[in-house]
């Protein structure tokens, strides 16, 4: 859909926010599972933490929506420009061999996209209530972005050839 469409009703906004948070949680859980299988405990914990933030946020959205009936929004009707929700990233960019820095950048990009989505609603919605809540959500996503920025600043740069295995396993003859 066009990203110039505005979200003017609370129901429509909450439906978007729920979809965004649930998709984000799903993606982070998947990544955490992959990291667990490959014994990358550090990244597993990071992705579980991010999934946890998404769950908290989804719960908050659910409680705002408690007395409303939210519209069913089909994926192609969502008012953001990508096919997937802003905070879910692109699974093609993830890899079990990804380094800490790559995982952090991936997560940061997702959180920035989520923040920008909420901020654009905060900036453009015709409804004052929607603008206020979207601004709150945008501020929460900004905290996640800042947390990731902090981690990025204390994490070492990766070597550029991270995906090349210099010593591939030999097959026995
Ligand atoms: Zn977030």
XYZ file of N, CA and C and ligand atoms in Angstrom:
520
model
N 0.835 -1.193 0.000
C 0.000 0.000 0.000
C 0.871 1.245 0.000
N 0.217 2.319 -0.190
C 0.935 3.576 -0.212
C 1.295 3.996 1.212
N 2.493 4.511 1.375
C 2.836 4.961 2.719
C 2.411 6.404 2.936
N 1.652 6.946 1.988
C 1.125 8.291 2.196
C -0.286 8.233 2.773
N -0.879 7.012 2.806
C -2.210 6.881 3.393
C -2.110 7.187 4.883
N -3.107 7.847 5.412
C -3.043 8.137 6.838
C -3.952 7.200 7.609
N -3.615 7.021 8.873
C -4.389 6.153 9.751
C -5.130 7.058 10.712
N -6.437 7.141 10.505
C -7.199 8.153 11.228
C -8.089 7.617 12.333
N -8.293 6.284 12.370
C -9.119 5.770 13.470
C -8.270 4.965 14.431
N -8.651 4.989 15.712
C -7.929 4.255 16.747
C -7.934 2.759 16.440
N -9.091 2.247 15.977
C -9.189 0.816 15.664
C -8.174 0.437 14.586
N -8.103 1.263 13.570
C -7.194 0.968 12.469
C -5.739 1.039 12.940
N -5.463 2.023 13.769
C -4.100 2.163 14.286
C -3.716 0.951 15.142
N -4.601 0.557 16.055
C -4.279 -0.563 16.944
C -4.136 -1.866 16.156
N -4.950 -2.037 15.122
C -4.826 -3.244 14.287
C -3.451 -3.294 13.620
N -2.989 -2.155 13.140
C -1.646 -2.094 12.539
C -0.569 -2.378 13.586
N -0.718 -1.756 14.745
C 0.296 -1.912 15.795
C 0.384 -3.374 16.244
N -0.779 -4.022 16.394
C -0.777 -5.427 16.818
C -0.075 -6.304 15.789
N -0.410 -6.088 14.525
C 0.217 -6.891 13.463
C 1.725 -6.664 13.459
N 2.113 -5.414 13.619
C 3.538 -5.076 13.623
C 4.256 -5.789 14.773
N 3.700 -5.704 15.959
C 4.370 -6.279 17.130
C 4.388 -7.808 17.061
N 3.276 -8.426 16.662
C 3.258 -9.892 16.605
C 4.212 -10.438 15.551
N 4.264 -9.786 14.406
C 5.193 -10.255 13.373
C 6.631 -10.094 13.837
N 6.879 -9.009 14.532
C 8.210 -8.744 15.047
C 8.612 -9.819 16.070
N 7.684 -10.140 16.969
C 7.941 -11.169 17.985
C 8.247 -12.507 17.317
N 7.454 -12.825 16.318
C 7.637 -14.094 15.611
C 9.028 -14.177 14.977
N 9.430 -13.100 14.353
C 10.729 -13.088 13.687
C 11.876 -13.200 14.710
N 11.773 -12.464 15.807
C 12.830 -12.519 16.830
C 12.878 -13.897 17.494
N 11.700 -14.501 17.715
C 11.674 -15.854 18.286
C 12.361 -16.851 17.358
N 12.062 -16.736 16.068
C 12.693 -17.627 15.080
C 14.203 -17.482 15.121
N 14.638 -16.238 15.147
C 16.081 -15.979 15.178
C 16.708 -16.521 16.455
N 16.013 -16.343 17.571
C 16.534 -16.860 18.843
C 16.655 -18.382 18.770
N 15.663 -19.038 18.178
C 15.716 -20.499 18.047
C 16.896 -20.938 17.193
N 17.108 -20.215 16.100
C 18.243 -20.545 15.229
C 19.551 -20.388 16.001
N 19.681 -19.293 16.757
C 20.903 -19.045 17.519
C 21.092 -20.110 18.601
N 19.990 -20.555 19.177
C 20.063 -21.589 20.211
C 20.606 -22.892 19.637
N 20.077 -23.283 18.479
C 20.528 -24.509 17.817
C 22.029 -24.441 17.554
N 22.508 -23.233 17.233
C 23.924 -23.092 16.906
C 24.756 -22.619 18.094
N 24.181 -22.752 19.287
C 24.915 -22.438 20.514
C 25.460 -21.018 20.562
N 24.775 -20.100 19.898
C 25.172 -18.697 20.002
C 24.315 -18.043 21.091
N 24.743 -18.263 22.330
C 23.940 -17.870 23.483
C 23.737 -16.364 23.559
N 24.782 -15.627 23.221
C 24.725 -14.169 23.318
C 23.609 -13.609 22.423
N 23.604 -14.055 21.163
C 22.574 -13.553 20.248
C 21.206 -14.141 20.565
N 21.209 -15.374 21.045
C 19.929 -15.970 21.435
C 19.275 -15.078 22.495
N 20.062 -14.690 23.489
C 19.513 -13.862 24.572
C 19.046 -12.499 24.069
N 19.818 -11.931 23.155
C 19.427 -10.631 22.601
C 18.077 -10.727 21.886
N 17.934 -11.746 21.041
C 16.679 -11.876 20.293
C 15.508 -12.222 21.213
N 15.764 -13.010 22.273
C 14.681 -13.305 23.228
C 14.240 -12.025 23.946
N 15.212 -11.192 24.238
C 14.915 -9.930 24.906
C 14.059 -9.036 23.996
N 14.454 -8.948 22.729
C 13.696 -8.125 21.787
C 12.291 -8.696 21.573
N 12.186 -10.030 21.521
C 10.863 -10.662 21.401
C 10.025 -10.311 22.625
N 10.665 -10.298 23.796
C 9.966 -9.956 25.034
C 9.430 -8.528 25.007
N 10.231 -7.593 24.492
C 9.754 -6.209 24.362
C 8.523 -6.160 23.458
N 8.590 -6.910 22.351
C 7.471 -6.940 21.410
C 6.212 -7.488 22.068
N 6.403 -8.553 22.901
C 5.253 -9.142 23.602
C 4.635 -8.150 24.580
N 5.487 -7.447 25.316
C 4.980 -6.439 26.251
C 4.182 -5.380 25.502
N 4.750 -4.973 24.379
C 4.113 -3.927 23.600
C 2.776 -4.408 23.033
N 2.763 -5.642 22.534
C 1.519 -6.208 21.995
C 0.462 -6.276 23.098
N 0.890 -6.636 24.321
C -0.047 -6.707 25.440
C -0.640 -5.344 25.744
N 0.191 -4.330 25.637
C -0.245 -2.959 25.865
C -1.282 -2.550 24.802
N -0.987 -2.923 23.558
C -1.925 -2.613 22.473
C -3.248 -3.342 22.711
N -3.160 -4.625 23.121
C -4.372 -5.410 23.409
C -5.213 -4.726 24.482
N -4.567 -4.181 25.500
C -5.363 -3.579 26.564
C -6.010 -2.279 26.094
N -5.331 -1.535 25.218
C -5.981 -0.356 24.624
C -7.184 -0.768 23.786
N -7.092 -1.951 23.185
C -8.129 -2.401 22.244
C -9.231 -3.191 22.927
N -9.116 -3.352 24.270
C -10.007 -4.258 24.991
C -11.497 -4.027 24.707
N -11.914 -2.779 24.597
C -13.336 -2.504 24.404
C -13.702 -2.237 22.948
N -12.773 -2.510 22.056
C -13.037 -2.181 20.646
C -13.075 -3.457 19.831
N -13.697 -3.385 18.681
C -13.497 -4.500 17.767
C -12.632 -3.988 16.620
N -11.467 -4.603 16.518
C -10.497 -4.128 15.534
C -10.856 -4.654 14.145
N -10.602 -3.851 13.133
C -10.876 -4.317 11.767
C -9.901 -5.432 11.385
N -10.373 -6.350 10.585
C -9.471 -7.351 9.991
C -8.787 -6.652 8.837
N -7.469 -6.595 8.893
C -6.766 -5.926 7.803
C -5.958 -6.969 7.051
N -6.241 -7.095 5.784
C -5.495 -8.058 4.969
C -4.101 -7.506 4.716
N -3.122 -8.422 4.569
C -1.725 -7.962 4.480
C -1.496 -6.871 3.430
N -2.190 -6.983 2.280
C -1.957 -5.987 1.236
C -2.700 -4.683 1.501
N -3.515 -4.678 2.547
C -4.222 -3.442 2.879
C -3.504 -2.621 3.949
N -2.447 -3.213 4.522
C -1.723 -2.481 5.553
C -1.138 -1.197 4.989
N -1.168 -0.181 5.822
C -0.711 1.119 5.333
C 0.764 1.338 5.612
N 1.563 0.374 5.179
C 2.987 0.644 5.133
C 3.478 0.115 3.819
N 4.618 0.596 3.399
C 4.990 0.378 2.003
C 5.520 -1.022 1.706
N 6.148 -1.691 2.686
C 6.679 -3.014 2.411
C 5.602 -4.067 2.592
N 5.859 -5.245 2.039
C 4.896 -6.330 2.186
C 4.842 -6.777 3.641
N 6.004 -6.882 4.254
C 6.042 -7.276 5.660
C 5.927 -6.043 6.553
N 5.509 -6.282 7.779
C 5.397 -5.192 8.730
C 6.779 -4.564 8.952
N 6.805 -3.264 9.269
C 8.079 -2.549 9.384
C 9.073 -3.165 10.360
N 8.598 -3.765 11.441
C 9.559 -4.190 12.448
C 10.029 -5.635 12.263
N 9.701 -6.268 11.150
C 10.061 -7.682 11.019
C 11.303 -7.933 10.182
N 11.788 -6.914 9.490
C 13.011 -7.103 8.735
C 12.833 -8.072 7.592
N 13.941 -8.496 7.042
C 13.927 -9.377 5.894
C 14.711 -10.616 6.281
N 14.037 -11.772 6.293
C 14.707 -12.984 6.788
C 15.902 -13.342 5.914
N 15.908 -12.864 4.660
C 17.055 -13.122 3.791
C 18.331 -12.495 4.320
N 18.189 -11.538 5.218
C 19.382 -10.866 5.750
C 19.937 -11.577 6.973
N 19.262 -12.611 7.421
C 19.734 -13.278 8.622
C 20.374 -14.602 8.247
N 21.247 -15.071 9.072
C 22.063 -16.225 8.751
C 22.552 -16.753 10.085
N 22.610 -18.060 10.233
C 23.025 -18.566 11.539
C 24.482 -18.227 11.859
N 25.246 -17.925 10.802
C 26.642 -17.548 11.034
C 26.798 -16.046 11.222
N 25.694 -15.334 11.217
C 25.814 -13.882 11.322
C 26.551 -13.521 12.621
N 27.316 -12.489 12.533
C 28.089 -12.071 13.698
C 27.212 -11.219 14.620
N 27.735 -10.979 15.792
C 27.011 -10.143 16.754
C 26.681 -8.792 16.126
N 27.670 -8.211 15.427
C 27.444 -6.886 14.841
C 26.348 -6.927 13.786
N 26.362 -7.968 12.964
C 25.324 -8.053 11.933
C 23.941 -8.234 12.551
N 23.877 -9.055 13.588
C 22.584 -9.275 14.247
C 22.082 -7.976 14.869
N 23.005 -7.219 15.473
C 22.623 -5.950 16.098
C 22.140 -4.946 15.054
N 22.835 -4.919 13.918
C 22.425 -3.983 12.860
C 21.072 -4.382 12.294
N 20.878 -5.690 12.130
C 19.599 -6.194 11.630
C 18.468 -5.763 12.570
N 18.687 -6.010 13.868
C 17.667 -5.677 14.860
C 17.436 -4.165 14.898
N 18.523 -3.403 14.806
C 18.422 -1.955 14.845
C 17.573 -1.433 13.676
N 17.814 -2.007 12.500
C 17.044 -1.617 11.321
C 15.555 -1.893 11.531
N 15.255 -3.044 12.115
C 13.851 -3.385 12.390
C 13.218 -2.398 13.348
N 13.959 -2.079 14.405
C 13.398 -1.190 15.420
C 13.228 0.227 14.871
N 14.170 0.647 14.033
C 14.064 1.971 13.404
C 12.841 2.020 12.493
N 12.615 0.946 11.742
C 11.450 0.907 10.845
C 10.149 0.985 11.655
N 10.113 0.282 12.801
C 8.933 0.333 13.664
C 8.733 1.741 14.212
N 9.817 2.316 14.711
C 9.749 3.685 15.246
C 9.262 4.661 14.172
N 9.815 4.539 12.963
C 9.434 5.458 11.883
C 7.967 5.298 11.501
N 7.493 4.047 11.542
C 6.069 3.828 11.238
C 5.199 4.570 12.266
N 5.491 4.337 13.553
C 4.695 4.998 14.594
C 4.828 6.519 14.501
N 6.039 6.970 14.218
C 6.252 8.417 14.140
C 5.470 9.018 12.975
N 5.417 8.288 11.854
C 4.697 8.856 10.709
C 3.199 8.947 11.026
N 2.693 7.966 11.797
C 1.284 8.061 12.213
C 1.123 9.246 13.177
N 2.081 9.385 14.091
C 2.026 10.495 15.051
C 2.051 11.843 14.329
N 2.722 11.892 13.201
C 2.860 13.151 12.461
C 1.691 13.434 11.528
N 0.984 12.387 11.096
C 0.023 12.603 10.008
C -1.428 12.283 10.347
N -1.689 11.537 11.419
C -3.073 11.135 11.664
C -3.973 12.344 11.916
N -5.212 12.225 11.446
C -6.180 13.301 11.670
C -6.744 13.250 13.092
N -6.551 12.104 13.766
C -7.097 11.962 15.111
C -6.054 12.295 16.166
N -6.422 13.160 17.049
C -5.491 13.577 18.093
C -5.126 12.408 19.015
N -6.125 11.585 19.364
C -5.879 10.416 20.218
C -4.889 9.459 19.574
N -5.097 9.226 18.280
C -4.195 8.327 17.552
C -2.793 8.930 17.521
N -2.715 10.211 17.255
C -1.396 10.871 17.213
C -0.682 10.725 18.551
N -1.411 10.935 19.654
C -0.780 10.860 20.981
C -0.268 9.457 21.283
N -1.097 8.437 21.001
C -0.682 7.071 21.301
C 0.473 6.649 20.386
N 0.395 7.039 19.130
C 1.470 6.698 18.187
C 2.784 7.347 18.631
N 2.701 8.549 19.159
C 3.906 9.232 19.646
C 4.499 8.480 20.835
N 3.622 7.958 21.707
C 4.090 7.147 22.845
C 4.815 5.896 22.359
N 4.199 5.214 21.391
C 4.798 3.984 20.859
C 6.123 4.288 20.166
N 6.145 5.400 19.450
C 7.376 5.789 18.768
C 8.491 6.019 19.788
N 8.150 6.630 20.926
C 9.148 6.875 21.973
C 9.665 5.562 22.542
N 8.771 4.563 22.691
C 9.214 3.263 23.193
C 10.164 2.592 22.211
N 9.825 2.678 20.926
C 10.719 2.082 19.923
C 12.063 2.815 19.914
N 12.024 4.124 20.151
C 13.279 4.883 20.212
C 14.186 4.352 21.310
N 13.581 3.910 22.417
C 14.388 3.336 23.497
C 15.069 2.048 23.041
N 14.344 1.233 22.264
C 14.955 -0.004 21.754
C 16.087 0.321 20.790
N 15.857 1.342 19.966
C 16.896 1.757 19.021
C 18.134 2.223 19.793
N 17.915 3.009 20.857
C 19.040 3.531 21.650
C 19.789 2.392 22.335
N 19.032 1.398 22.842
C 19.668 0.246 23.482
C 20.563 -0.492 22.481
N 20.052 -0.659 21.263
C 20.839 -1.351 20.240
C 22.049 -0.516 19.828
N 21.857 0.801 19.738
C 22.993 1.690 19.416
C 24.101 1.542 20.450
N 23.702 1.465 21.730
C 24.690 1.289 22.795
C 25.452 -0.017 22.606
N 24.715 -1.094 22.329
C 25.363 -2.392 22.118
C 26.288 -2.350 20.909
N 25.812 -1.679 19.848
C 26.633 -1.585 18.632
C 27.933 -0.843 18.935
N 27.828 0.205 19.770
C 29.029 1.011 20.034
C 30.070 0.257 20.856
N 29.657 -0.776 21.601
C 30.646 -1.527 22.372
C 30.984 -2.882 21.742
N 30.435 -3.124 20.552
C 30.699 -4.391 19.864
C 31.741 -4.157 18.784
N 32.660 -5.089 18.667
C 33.719 -4.906 17.676
C 33.190 -5.083 16.260
N 33.781 -4.312 15.342
C 33.478 -4.460 13.919
C 33.798 -5.883 13.487
N 33.055 -6.355 12.530
C 33.330 -7.697 12.021
C 34.311 -7.649 10.871
N 34.953 -8.768 10.687
C 35.721 -8.883 9.447
C 34.708 -8.977 8.309
N 35.061 -8.456 7.136
C 34.085 -8.394 6.046
C 33.751 -9.764 5.446
N 34.609 -10.741 5.660
C 34.408 -12.039 5.003
C 33.753 -13.042 5.935
N 32.873 -12.550 6.807
C 32.298 -13.406 7.828
C 31.651 -14.683 7.295
N 31.115 -14.628 6.059
C 30.368 -15.791 5.571
C 31.280 -16.821 4.900
N 32.523 -16.442 4.641
C 33.442 -17.396 4.007
C 34.087 -18.237 5.082
N 34.035 -19.525 4.902
C 34.718 -20.412 5.823
C 36.090 -20.694 5.234
N 37.163 -20.171 5.872
C 38.499 -20.313 5.283
C 38.985 -21.764 5.320
N 38.367 -22.569 6.140
C 38.844 -23.947 6.263
C 37.639 -24.891 6.202
N 37.083 -25.043 4.998
C 35.869 -25.843 4.901
C 36.124 -27.293 5.299
N 35.119 -27.932 5.875
C 35.336 -29.329 6.290
C 35.652 -30.224 5.094
N 36.560 -31.160 5.288
C 36.888 -32.090 4.204
C 35.892 -33.239 4.209
N 35.592 -33.719 3.056
C 34.797 -34.936 2.983
C 35.782 -36.093 2.943
N 35.547 -37.104 3.757
C 36.479 -38.259 3.708
C 36.422 -38.935 2.342
N 37.576 -39.428 1.861
C 37.603 -40.040 0.526
C 37.133 -41.485 0.554
Zn 10.688 -2.435 19.552
